[in-house]
PDB file of C-alpha atoms in Angstrom:
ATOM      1  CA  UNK A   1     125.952 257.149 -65.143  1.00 46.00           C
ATOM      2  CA  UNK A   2     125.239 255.328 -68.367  1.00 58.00           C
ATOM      3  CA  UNK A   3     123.145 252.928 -67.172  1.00 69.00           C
ATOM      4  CA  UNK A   4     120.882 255.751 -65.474  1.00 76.00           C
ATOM      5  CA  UNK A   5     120.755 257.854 -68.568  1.00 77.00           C
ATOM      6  CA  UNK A   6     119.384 254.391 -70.460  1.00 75.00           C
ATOM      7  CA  UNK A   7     116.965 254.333 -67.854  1.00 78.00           C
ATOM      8  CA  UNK A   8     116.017 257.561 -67.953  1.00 86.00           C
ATOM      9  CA  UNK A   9     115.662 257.385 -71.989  1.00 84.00           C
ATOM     10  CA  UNK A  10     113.672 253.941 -72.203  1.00 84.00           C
ATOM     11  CA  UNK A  11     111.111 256.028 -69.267  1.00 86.00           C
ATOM     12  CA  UNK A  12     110.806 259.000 -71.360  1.00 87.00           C
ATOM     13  CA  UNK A  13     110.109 257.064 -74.497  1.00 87.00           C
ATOM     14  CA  UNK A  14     107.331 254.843 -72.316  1.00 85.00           C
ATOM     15  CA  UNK A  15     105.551 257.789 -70.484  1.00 83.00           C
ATOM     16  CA  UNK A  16     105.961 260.031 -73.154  1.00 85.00           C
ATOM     17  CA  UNK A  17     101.946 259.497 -74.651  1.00 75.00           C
ATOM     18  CA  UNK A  18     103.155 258.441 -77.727  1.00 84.00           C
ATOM     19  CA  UNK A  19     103.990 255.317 -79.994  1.00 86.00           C
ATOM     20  CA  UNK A  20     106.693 256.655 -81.781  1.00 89.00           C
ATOM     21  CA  UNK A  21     108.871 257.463 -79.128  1.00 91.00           C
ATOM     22  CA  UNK A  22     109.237 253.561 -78.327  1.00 91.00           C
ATOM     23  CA  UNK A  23     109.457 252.587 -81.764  1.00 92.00           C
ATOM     24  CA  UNK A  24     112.174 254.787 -82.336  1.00 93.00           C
ATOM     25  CA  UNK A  25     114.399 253.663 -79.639  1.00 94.00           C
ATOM     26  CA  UNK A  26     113.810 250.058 -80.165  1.00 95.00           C
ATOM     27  CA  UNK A  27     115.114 250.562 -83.270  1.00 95.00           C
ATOM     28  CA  UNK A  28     118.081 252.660 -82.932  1.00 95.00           C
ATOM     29  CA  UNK A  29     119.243 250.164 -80.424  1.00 95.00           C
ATOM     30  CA  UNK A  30     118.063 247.496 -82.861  1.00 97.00           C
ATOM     31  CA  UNK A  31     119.944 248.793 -85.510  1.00 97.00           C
ATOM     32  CA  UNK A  32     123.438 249.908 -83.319  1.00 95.00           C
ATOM     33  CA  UNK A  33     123.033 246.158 -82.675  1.00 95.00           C
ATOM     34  CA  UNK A  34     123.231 244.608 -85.926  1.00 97.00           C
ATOM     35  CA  UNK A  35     126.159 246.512 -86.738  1.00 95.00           C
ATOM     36  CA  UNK A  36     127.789 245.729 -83.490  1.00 94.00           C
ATOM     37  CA  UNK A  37     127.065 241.667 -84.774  1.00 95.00           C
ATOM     38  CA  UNK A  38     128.749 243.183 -87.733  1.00 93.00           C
ATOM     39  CA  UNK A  39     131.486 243.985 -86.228  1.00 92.00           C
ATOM     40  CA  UNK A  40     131.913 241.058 -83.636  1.00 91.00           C
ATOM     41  CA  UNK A  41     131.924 238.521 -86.675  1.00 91.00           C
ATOM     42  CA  UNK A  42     134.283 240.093 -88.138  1.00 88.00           C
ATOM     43  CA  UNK A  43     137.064 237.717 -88.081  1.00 86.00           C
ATOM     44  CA  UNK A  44     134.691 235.084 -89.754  1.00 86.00           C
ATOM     45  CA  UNK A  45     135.120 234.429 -93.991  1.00 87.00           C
ATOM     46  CA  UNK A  46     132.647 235.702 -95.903  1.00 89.00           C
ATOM     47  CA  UNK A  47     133.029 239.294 -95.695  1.00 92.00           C
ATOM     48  CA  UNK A  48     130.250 240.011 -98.416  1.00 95.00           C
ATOM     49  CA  UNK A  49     127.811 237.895 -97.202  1.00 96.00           C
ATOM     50  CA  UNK A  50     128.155 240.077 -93.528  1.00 96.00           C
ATOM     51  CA  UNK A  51     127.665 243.446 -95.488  1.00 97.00           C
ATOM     52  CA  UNK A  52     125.048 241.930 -96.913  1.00 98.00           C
ATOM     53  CA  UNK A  53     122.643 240.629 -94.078  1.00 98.00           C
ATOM     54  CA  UNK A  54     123.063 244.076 -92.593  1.00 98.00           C
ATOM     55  CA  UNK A  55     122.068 245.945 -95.014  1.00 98.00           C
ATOM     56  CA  UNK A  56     119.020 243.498 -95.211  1.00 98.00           C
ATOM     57  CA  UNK A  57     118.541 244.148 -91.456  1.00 98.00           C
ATOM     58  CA  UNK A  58     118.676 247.729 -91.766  1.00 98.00           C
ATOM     59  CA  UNK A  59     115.874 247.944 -94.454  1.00 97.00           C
ATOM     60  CA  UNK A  60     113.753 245.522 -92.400  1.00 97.00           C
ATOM     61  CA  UNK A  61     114.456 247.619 -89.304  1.00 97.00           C
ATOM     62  CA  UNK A  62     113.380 250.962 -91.080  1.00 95.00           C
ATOM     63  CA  UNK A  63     110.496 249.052 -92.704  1.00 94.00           C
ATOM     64  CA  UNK A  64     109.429 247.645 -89.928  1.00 93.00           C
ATOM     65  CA  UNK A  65     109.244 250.861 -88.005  1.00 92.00           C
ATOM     66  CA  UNK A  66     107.695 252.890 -90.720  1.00 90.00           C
ATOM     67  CA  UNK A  67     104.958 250.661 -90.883  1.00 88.00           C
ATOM     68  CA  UNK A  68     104.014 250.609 -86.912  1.00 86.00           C
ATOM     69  CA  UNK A  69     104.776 254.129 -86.371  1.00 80.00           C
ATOM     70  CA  UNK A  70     102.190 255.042 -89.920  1.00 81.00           C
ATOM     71  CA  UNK A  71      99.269 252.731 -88.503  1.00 74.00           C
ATOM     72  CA  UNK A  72      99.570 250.173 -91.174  1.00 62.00           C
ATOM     73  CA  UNK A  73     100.364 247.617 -88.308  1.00 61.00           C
ATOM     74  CA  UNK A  74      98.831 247.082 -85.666  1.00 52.00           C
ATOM     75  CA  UNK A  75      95.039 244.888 -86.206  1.00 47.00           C
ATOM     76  CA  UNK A  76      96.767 242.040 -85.054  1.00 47.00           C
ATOM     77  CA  UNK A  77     100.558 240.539 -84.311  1.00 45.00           C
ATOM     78  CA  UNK A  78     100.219 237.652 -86.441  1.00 45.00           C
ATOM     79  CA  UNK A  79      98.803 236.940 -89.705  1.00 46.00           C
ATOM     80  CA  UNK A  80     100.208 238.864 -93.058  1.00 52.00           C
ATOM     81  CA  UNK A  81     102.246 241.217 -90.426  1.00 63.00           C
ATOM     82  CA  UNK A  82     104.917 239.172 -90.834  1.00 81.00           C
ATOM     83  CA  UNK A  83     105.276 238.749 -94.448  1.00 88.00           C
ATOM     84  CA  UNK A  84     108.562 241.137 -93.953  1.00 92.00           C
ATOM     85  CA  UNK A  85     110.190 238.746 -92.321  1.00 94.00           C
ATOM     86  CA  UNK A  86     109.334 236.217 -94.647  1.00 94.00           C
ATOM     87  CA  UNK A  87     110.552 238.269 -97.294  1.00 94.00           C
ATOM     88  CA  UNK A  88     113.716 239.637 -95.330  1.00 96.00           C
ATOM     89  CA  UNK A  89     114.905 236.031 -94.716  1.00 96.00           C
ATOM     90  CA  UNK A  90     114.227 234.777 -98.431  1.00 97.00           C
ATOM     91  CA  UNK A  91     116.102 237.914 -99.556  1.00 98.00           C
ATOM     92  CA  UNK A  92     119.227 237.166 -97.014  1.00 98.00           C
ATOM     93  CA  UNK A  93     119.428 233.170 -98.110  1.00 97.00           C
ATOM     94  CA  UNK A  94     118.886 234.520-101.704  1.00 98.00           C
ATOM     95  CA  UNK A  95     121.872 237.092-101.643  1.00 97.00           C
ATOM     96  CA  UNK A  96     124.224 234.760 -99.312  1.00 96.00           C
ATOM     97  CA  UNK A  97     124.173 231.880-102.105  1.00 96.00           C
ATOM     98  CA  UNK A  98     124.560 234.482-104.743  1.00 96.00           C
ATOM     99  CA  UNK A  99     127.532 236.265-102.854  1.00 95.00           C
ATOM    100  CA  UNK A 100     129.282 232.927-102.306  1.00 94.00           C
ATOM    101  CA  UNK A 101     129.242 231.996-106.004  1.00 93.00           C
ATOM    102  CA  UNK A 102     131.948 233.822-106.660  1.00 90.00           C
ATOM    103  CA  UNK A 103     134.177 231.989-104.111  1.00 88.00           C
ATOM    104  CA  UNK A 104     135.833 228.426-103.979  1.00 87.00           C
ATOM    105  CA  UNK A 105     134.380 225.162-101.967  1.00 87.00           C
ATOM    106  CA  UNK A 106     136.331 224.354 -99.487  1.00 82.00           C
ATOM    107  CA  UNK A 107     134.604 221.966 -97.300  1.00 82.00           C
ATOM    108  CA  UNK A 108     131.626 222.766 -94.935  1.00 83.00           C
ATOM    109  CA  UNK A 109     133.012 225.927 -93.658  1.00 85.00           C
ATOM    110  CA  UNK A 110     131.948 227.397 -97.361  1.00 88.00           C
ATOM    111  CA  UNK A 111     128.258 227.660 -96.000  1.00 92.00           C
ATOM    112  CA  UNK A 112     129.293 229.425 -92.605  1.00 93.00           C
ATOM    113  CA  UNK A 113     129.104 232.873 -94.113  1.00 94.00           C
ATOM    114  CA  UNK A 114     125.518 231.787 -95.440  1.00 96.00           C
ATOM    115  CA  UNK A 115     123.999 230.558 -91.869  1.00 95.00           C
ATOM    116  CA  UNK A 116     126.343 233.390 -90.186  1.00 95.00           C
ATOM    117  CA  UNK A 117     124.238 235.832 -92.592  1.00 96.00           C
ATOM    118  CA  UNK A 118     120.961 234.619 -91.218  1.00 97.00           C
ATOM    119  CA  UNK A 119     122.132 234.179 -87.722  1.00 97.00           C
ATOM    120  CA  UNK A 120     122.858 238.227 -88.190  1.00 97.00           C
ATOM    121  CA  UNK A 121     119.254 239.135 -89.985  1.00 98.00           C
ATOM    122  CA  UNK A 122     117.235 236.841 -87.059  1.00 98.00           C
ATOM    123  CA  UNK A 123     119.142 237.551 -83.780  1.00 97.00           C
ATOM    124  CA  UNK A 124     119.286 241.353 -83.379  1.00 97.00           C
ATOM    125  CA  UNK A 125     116.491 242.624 -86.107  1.00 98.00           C
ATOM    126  CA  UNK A 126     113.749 240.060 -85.897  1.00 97.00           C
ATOM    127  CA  UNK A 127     113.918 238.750 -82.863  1.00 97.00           C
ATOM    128  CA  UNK A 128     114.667 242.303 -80.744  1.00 97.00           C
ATOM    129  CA  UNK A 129     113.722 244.596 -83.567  1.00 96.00           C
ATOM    130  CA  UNK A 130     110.640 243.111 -85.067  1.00 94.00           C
ATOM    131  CA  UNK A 131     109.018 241.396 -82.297  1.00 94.00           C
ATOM    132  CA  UNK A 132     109.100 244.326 -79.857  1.00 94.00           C
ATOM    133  CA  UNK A 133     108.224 246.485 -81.382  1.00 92.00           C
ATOM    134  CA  UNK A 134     105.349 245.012 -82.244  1.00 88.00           C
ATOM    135  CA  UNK A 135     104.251 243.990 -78.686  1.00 90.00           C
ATOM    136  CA  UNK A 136     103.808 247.834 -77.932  1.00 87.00           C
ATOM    137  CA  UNK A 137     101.070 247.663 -80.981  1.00 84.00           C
ATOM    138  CA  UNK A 138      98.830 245.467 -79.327  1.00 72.00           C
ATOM    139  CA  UNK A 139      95.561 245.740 -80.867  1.00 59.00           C
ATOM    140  CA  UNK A 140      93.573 248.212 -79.329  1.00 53.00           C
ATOM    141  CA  UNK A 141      90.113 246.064 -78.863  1.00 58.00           C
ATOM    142  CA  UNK A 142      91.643 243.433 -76.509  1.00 69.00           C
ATOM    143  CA  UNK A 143      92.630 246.626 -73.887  1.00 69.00           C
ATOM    144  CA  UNK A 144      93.482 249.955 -73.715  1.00 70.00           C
ATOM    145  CA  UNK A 145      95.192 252.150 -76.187  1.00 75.00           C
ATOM    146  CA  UNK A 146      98.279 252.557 -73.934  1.00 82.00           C
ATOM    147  CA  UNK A 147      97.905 248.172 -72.915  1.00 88.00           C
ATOM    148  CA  UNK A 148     100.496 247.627 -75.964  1.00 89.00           C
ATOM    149  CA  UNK A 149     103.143 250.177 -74.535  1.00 91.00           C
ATOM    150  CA  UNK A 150     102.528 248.580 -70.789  1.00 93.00           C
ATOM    151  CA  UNK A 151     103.340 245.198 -72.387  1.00 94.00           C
ATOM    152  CA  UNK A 152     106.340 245.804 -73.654  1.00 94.00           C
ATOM    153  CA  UNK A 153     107.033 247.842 -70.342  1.00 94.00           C
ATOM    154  CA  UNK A 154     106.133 244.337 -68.978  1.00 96.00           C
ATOM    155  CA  UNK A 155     108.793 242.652 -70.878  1.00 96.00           C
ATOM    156  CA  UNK A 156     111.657 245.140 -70.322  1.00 95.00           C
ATOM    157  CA  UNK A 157     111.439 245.865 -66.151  1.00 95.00           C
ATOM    158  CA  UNK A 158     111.058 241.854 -66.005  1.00 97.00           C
ATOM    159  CA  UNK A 159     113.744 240.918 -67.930  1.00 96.00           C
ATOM    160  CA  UNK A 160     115.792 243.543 -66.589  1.00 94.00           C
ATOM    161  CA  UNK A 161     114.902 242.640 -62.476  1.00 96.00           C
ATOM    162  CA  UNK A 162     115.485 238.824 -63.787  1.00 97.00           C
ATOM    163  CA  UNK A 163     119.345 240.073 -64.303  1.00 94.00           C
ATOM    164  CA  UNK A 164     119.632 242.435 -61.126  1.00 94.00           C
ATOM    165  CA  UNK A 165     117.785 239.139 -59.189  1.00 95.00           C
ATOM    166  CA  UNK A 166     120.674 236.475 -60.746  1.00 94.00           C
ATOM    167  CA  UNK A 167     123.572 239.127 -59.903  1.00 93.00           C
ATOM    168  CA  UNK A 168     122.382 239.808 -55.960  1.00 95.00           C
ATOM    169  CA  UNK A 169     121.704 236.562 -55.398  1.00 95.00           C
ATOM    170  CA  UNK A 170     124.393 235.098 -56.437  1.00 93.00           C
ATOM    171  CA  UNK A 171     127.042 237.163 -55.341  1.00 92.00           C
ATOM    172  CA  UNK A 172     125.398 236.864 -51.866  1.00 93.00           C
ATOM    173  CA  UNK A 173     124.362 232.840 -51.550  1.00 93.00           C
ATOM    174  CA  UNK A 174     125.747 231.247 -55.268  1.00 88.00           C
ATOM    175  CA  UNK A 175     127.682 228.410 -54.095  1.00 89.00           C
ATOM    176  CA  UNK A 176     126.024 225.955 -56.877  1.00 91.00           C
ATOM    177  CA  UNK A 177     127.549 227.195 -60.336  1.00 92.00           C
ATOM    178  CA  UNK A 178     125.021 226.529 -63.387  1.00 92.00           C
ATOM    179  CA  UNK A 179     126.884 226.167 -66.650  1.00 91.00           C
ATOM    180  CA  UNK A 180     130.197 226.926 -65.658  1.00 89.00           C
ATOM    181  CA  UNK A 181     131.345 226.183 -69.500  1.00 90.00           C
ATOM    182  CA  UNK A 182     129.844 229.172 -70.599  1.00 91.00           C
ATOM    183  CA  UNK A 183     129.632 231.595 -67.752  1.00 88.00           C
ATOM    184  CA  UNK A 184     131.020 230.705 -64.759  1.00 88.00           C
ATOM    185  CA  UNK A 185     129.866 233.591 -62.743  1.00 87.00           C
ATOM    186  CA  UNK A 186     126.415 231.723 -62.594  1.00 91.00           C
ATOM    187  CA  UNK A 187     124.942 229.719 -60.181  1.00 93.00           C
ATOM    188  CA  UNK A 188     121.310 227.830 -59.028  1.00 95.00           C
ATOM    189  CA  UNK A 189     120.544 230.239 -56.755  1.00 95.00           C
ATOM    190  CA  UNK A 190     121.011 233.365 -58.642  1.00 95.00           C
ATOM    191  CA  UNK A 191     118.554 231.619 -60.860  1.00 95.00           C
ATOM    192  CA  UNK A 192     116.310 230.975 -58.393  1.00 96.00           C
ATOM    193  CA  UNK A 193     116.911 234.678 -57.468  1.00 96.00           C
ATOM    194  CA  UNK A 194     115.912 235.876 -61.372  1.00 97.00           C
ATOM    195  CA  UNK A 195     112.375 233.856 -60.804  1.00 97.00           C
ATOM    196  CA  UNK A 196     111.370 235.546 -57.454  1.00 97.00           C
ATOM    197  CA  UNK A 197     112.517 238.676 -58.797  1.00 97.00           C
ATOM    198  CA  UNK A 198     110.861 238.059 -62.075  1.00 97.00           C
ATOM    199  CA  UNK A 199     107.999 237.622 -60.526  1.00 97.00           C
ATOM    200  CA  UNK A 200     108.357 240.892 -58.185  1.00 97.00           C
ATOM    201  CA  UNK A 201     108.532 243.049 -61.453  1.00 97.00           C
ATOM    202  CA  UNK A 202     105.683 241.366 -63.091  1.00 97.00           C
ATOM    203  CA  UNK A 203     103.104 241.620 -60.493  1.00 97.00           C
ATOM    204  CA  UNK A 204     104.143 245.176 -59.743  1.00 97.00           C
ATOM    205  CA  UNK A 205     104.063 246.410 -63.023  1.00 96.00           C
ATOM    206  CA  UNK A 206     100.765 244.311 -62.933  1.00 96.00           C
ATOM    207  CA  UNK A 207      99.126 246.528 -60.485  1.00 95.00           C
ATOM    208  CA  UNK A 208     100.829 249.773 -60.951  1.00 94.00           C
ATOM    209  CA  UNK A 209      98.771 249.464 -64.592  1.00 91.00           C
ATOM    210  CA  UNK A 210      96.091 247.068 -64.018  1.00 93.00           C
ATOM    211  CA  UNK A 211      93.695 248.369 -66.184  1.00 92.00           C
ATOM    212  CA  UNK A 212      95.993 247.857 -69.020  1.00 90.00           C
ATOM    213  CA  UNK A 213      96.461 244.147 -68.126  1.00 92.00           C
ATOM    214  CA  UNK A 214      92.482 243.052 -67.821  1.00 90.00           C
ATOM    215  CA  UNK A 215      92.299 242.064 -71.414  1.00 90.00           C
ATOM    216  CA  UNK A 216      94.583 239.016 -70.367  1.00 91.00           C
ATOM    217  CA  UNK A 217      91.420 238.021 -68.193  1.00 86.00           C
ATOM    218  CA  UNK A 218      93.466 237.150 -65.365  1.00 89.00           C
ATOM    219  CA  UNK A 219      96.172 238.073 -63.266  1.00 94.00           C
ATOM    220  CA  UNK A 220      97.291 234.493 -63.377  1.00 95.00           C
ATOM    221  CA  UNK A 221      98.637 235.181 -67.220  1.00 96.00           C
ATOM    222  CA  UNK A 222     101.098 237.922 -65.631  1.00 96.00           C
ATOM    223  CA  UNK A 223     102.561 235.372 -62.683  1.00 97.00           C
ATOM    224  CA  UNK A 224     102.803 232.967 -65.962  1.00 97.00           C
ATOM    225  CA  UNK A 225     104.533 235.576 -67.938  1.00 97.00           C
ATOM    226  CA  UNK A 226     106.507 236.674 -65.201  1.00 97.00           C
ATOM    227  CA  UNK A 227     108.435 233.229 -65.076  1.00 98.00           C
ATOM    228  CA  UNK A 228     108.293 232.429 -68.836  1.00 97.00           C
ATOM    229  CA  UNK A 229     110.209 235.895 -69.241  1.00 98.00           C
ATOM    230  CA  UNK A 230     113.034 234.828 -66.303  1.00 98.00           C
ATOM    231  CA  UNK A 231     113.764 231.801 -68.146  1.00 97.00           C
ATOM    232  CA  UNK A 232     113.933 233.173 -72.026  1.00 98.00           C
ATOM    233  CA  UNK A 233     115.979 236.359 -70.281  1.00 97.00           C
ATOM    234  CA  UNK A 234     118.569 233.476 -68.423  1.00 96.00           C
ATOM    235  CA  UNK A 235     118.596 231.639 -71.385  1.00 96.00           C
ATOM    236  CA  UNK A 236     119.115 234.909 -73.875  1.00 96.00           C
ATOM    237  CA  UNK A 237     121.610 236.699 -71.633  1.00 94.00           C
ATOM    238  CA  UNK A 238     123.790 232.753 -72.224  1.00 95.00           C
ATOM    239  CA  UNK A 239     123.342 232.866 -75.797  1.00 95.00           C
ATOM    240  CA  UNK A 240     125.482 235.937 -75.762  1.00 93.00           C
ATOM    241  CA  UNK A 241     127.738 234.325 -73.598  1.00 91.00           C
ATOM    242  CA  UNK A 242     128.182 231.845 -76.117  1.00 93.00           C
ATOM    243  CA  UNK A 243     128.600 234.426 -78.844  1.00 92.00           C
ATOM    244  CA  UNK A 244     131.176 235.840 -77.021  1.00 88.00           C
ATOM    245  CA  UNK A 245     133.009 232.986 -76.178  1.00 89.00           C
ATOM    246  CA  UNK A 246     132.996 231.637 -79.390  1.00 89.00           C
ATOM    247  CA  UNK A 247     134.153 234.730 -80.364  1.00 86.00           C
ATOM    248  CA  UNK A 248     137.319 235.522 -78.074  1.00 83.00           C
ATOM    249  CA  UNK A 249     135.786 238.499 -76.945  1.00 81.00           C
ATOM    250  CA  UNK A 250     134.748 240.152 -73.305  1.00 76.00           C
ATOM    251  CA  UNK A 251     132.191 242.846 -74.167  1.00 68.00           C
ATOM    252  CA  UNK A 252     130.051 242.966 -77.273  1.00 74.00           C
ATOM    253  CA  UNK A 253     131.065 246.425 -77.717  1.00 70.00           C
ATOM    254  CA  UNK A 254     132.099 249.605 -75.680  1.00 71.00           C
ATOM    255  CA  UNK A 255     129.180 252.129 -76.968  1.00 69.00           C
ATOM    256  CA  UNK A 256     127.780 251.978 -72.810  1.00 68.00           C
ATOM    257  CA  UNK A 257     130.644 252.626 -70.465  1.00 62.00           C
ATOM    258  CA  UNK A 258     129.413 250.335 -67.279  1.00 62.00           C
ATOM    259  CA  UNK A 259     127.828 248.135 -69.506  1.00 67.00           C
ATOM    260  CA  UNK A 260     129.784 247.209 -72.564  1.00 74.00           C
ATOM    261  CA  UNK A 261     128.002 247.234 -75.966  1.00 84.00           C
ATOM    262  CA  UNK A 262     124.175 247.380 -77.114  1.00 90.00           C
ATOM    263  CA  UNK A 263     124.193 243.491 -77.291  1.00 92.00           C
ATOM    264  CA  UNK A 264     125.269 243.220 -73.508  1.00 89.00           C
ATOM    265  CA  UNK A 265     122.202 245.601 -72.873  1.00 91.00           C
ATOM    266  CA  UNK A 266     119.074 243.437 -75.239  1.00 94.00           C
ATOM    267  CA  UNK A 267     120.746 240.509 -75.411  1.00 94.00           C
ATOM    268  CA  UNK A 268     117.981 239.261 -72.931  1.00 95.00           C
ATOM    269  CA  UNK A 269     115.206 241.015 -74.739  1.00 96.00           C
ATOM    270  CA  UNK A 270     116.282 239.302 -77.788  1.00 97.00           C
ATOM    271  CA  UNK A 271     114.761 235.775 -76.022  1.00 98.00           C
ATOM    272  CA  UNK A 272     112.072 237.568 -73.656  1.00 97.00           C
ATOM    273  CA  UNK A 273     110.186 239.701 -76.493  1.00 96.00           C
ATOM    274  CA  UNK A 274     109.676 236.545 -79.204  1.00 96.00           C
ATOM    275  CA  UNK A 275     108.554 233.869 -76.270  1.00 97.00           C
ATOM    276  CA  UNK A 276     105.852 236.571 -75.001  1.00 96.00           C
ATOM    277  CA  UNK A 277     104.288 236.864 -78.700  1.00 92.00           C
ATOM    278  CA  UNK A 278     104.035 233.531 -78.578  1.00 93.00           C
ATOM    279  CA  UNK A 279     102.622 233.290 -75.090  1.00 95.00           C
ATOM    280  CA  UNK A 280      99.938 235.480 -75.769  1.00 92.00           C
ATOM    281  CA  UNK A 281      99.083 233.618 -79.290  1.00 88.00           C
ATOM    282  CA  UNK A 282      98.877 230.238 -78.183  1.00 91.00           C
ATOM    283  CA  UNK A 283      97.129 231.056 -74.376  1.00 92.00           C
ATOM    284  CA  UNK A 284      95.809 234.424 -74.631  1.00 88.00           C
ATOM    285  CA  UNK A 285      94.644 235.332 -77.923  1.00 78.00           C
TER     286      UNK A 285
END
C-alpha cells in the first residue's frame, strides 16, 4: 500500500502543471533523509559535528528549493548555480574543525566525525537534494517548458525499473552472485536484467514525451542515458548496502512500511541524478 501511495504522490507532483509540486517533494524526502543519516550514524563519536552537518543540510535544502521554486535558478545547471554548495561544504569543514576543538586527539579516528559530517551534507542533500532538483529546471531554450520535469521523470521510472529488472531477474535465473560481500541477494543476471529494463523505461518514457526529449538531438542520448542510469542506480542502491552494513543495521529506517526508510527508497537516485547532470554537460550541452 505504501509503495502505491509513493507512486501515486511522485505522479501527482509530475503531472500536476507545476514546478513546485516536484520541488517540494524532492525535498521533503531530501530532508526526511538527512535526518534519517542522522539517525543511522548515530552510534559514531562526534555527536556535535552530526547536529551540525544537518542543520547545514537543512538550510541548503530550503535554500536550494527557494531559489528554483522563485525563478532565480534555472538559466543554466552549471556555472554560479552551484556556489551553495560551495559554500555549504566550506561551512560544514569550517564548523566540523571548530566543533572538534573542544575534544581530545586520539589517533585518526579524531577526524571521523569531520569526514562523517561531509559524508552527511554530500550524500542525501547535494547529491539527491540539489542535483534533482535541478534537473527538473532545465533551461527552457534547449526544449520545452515541461522537458526539465520529463527529465527528471526520466531519471526516476529508470532508476526505479533498473531495481524491479535486478529483483525479477534474479529471483527467476540469478545463479551467478555479484558482490556477495555486500549484498548477497545479487547476481550477473539480475544486472543484466536492470540494463534491459533500464533501457525499456528509457525509451518508453522517450516516446510517451518525445517532444520533450528533441533538444537532446537524438534518441541515441536516451538509449545512452538509459544504461548510464542502470549502472549509477546498481552502484547507488550498493553504496547503501555498504552503509548499512557498516552500520549493523537492516533497513535505513521504518518511515515506508514495505519499504523500510527514505534512504532504501533514493538511495539509487542519490547516484542516478548527479551522473545525468554530468551526462548532459559533458555530451549534450
Amino acid at each position: 500500500m505504501s509503495t502505491l501511495l509513493m507512486w501515486a504522490v511522485v505522479m501527482g507532483a509530475f503531472f500536476s502543471g507545476e514546478l513546485w509540486p516536484v520541488v517540494a517533494l524532492v525535498g521533503v524526502l531530501a530532508a526526511l533523509g538527512s535526518i534519517e543519516f542522522s539517525r543511522l550514524t548515530a552510534g559514531v563519536p562526534g555527536k556535535d559535528c552530526r547536529w551540525w552537518a544537518l542543520a547545514v543540510s537543512l538550510l541548503y535544502l530550503a535554500a536550494v528549493g527557494w531559489r528554483i521554486a522563485t525563478g532565480h535558478e534555472g538559466g543554466g545547471m552549471v556555472h554560479d548555480e552551484f556556489f551553495l554548495e560551495v559554500a555549504g561544504l566550506v561551512v560544514v569543514v569550517l564548523g566540523a574543525f571548530t566543533l572538534r576543538l573542544r575534544h581530545a586527539i586520539s589517533g585518526p579516528e579524531s577526524v571521523l566525525p569531520i569526514a562523517l559530517a561531509l559524508l552527511a551534507f554530500v550524500y542525501v542533500p547535494v547529491l539527491f537534494g540539489g542535483f534533482t532538483m535541478r534537473l527538473a529546471v532545465l533551461p527552457v531554450d534547449l526544449g520545452t517548458e515541461r522537458s526539465g520535469i520529463w527529465l527528471l521523470l526520466l531519471v526516476v521510472i529508470v532508476t526505479k525499473f533498473t531495481d524491479m529488472g535486478a529483483y525479477l531477474v534474479g529471483s527467476l535465473i540469478g545463479k551467478h552472485k555479484a558482490i556477495p560481500h555486500i549484498s548477497p541477494a545479487k547476481s550477473w543476471e539480475g544486472y543484466g536484467g536492470s540494463i534491459l529494463f533500464a533501457l525499456g523505461g528509457a525509451l518508453g518514457i522517450y516516446f510517451l514525451g518525445r517532444q520533450h526529449f528533441d533538444w537532446m538531438g537524438s534518441m541515441g542520448h536516451v538509449v545512452a542515458l538509459g544504461i548510464v542510469i542502470a549502472v549509477a542506480a546498481m552502484v547507488g542502491d550498493l553504496a547503501e548496502s555498504i552503509l548499512k552494513r557498516s552500520l549493523r543495521v537492516k533497513d535505513s529506517g521504518r518511515l515506508l512500511p514495505g519499504i523500510g526508510g527514505v534512504l532504501d527508497l533514493i538511495d539509487s537516485v542519490c547516484f542516478s541524478a548527479p551522473v545525468v547532470l554530468l551526462y548532459l554537460v559533458f555530451f549534450v550541452i
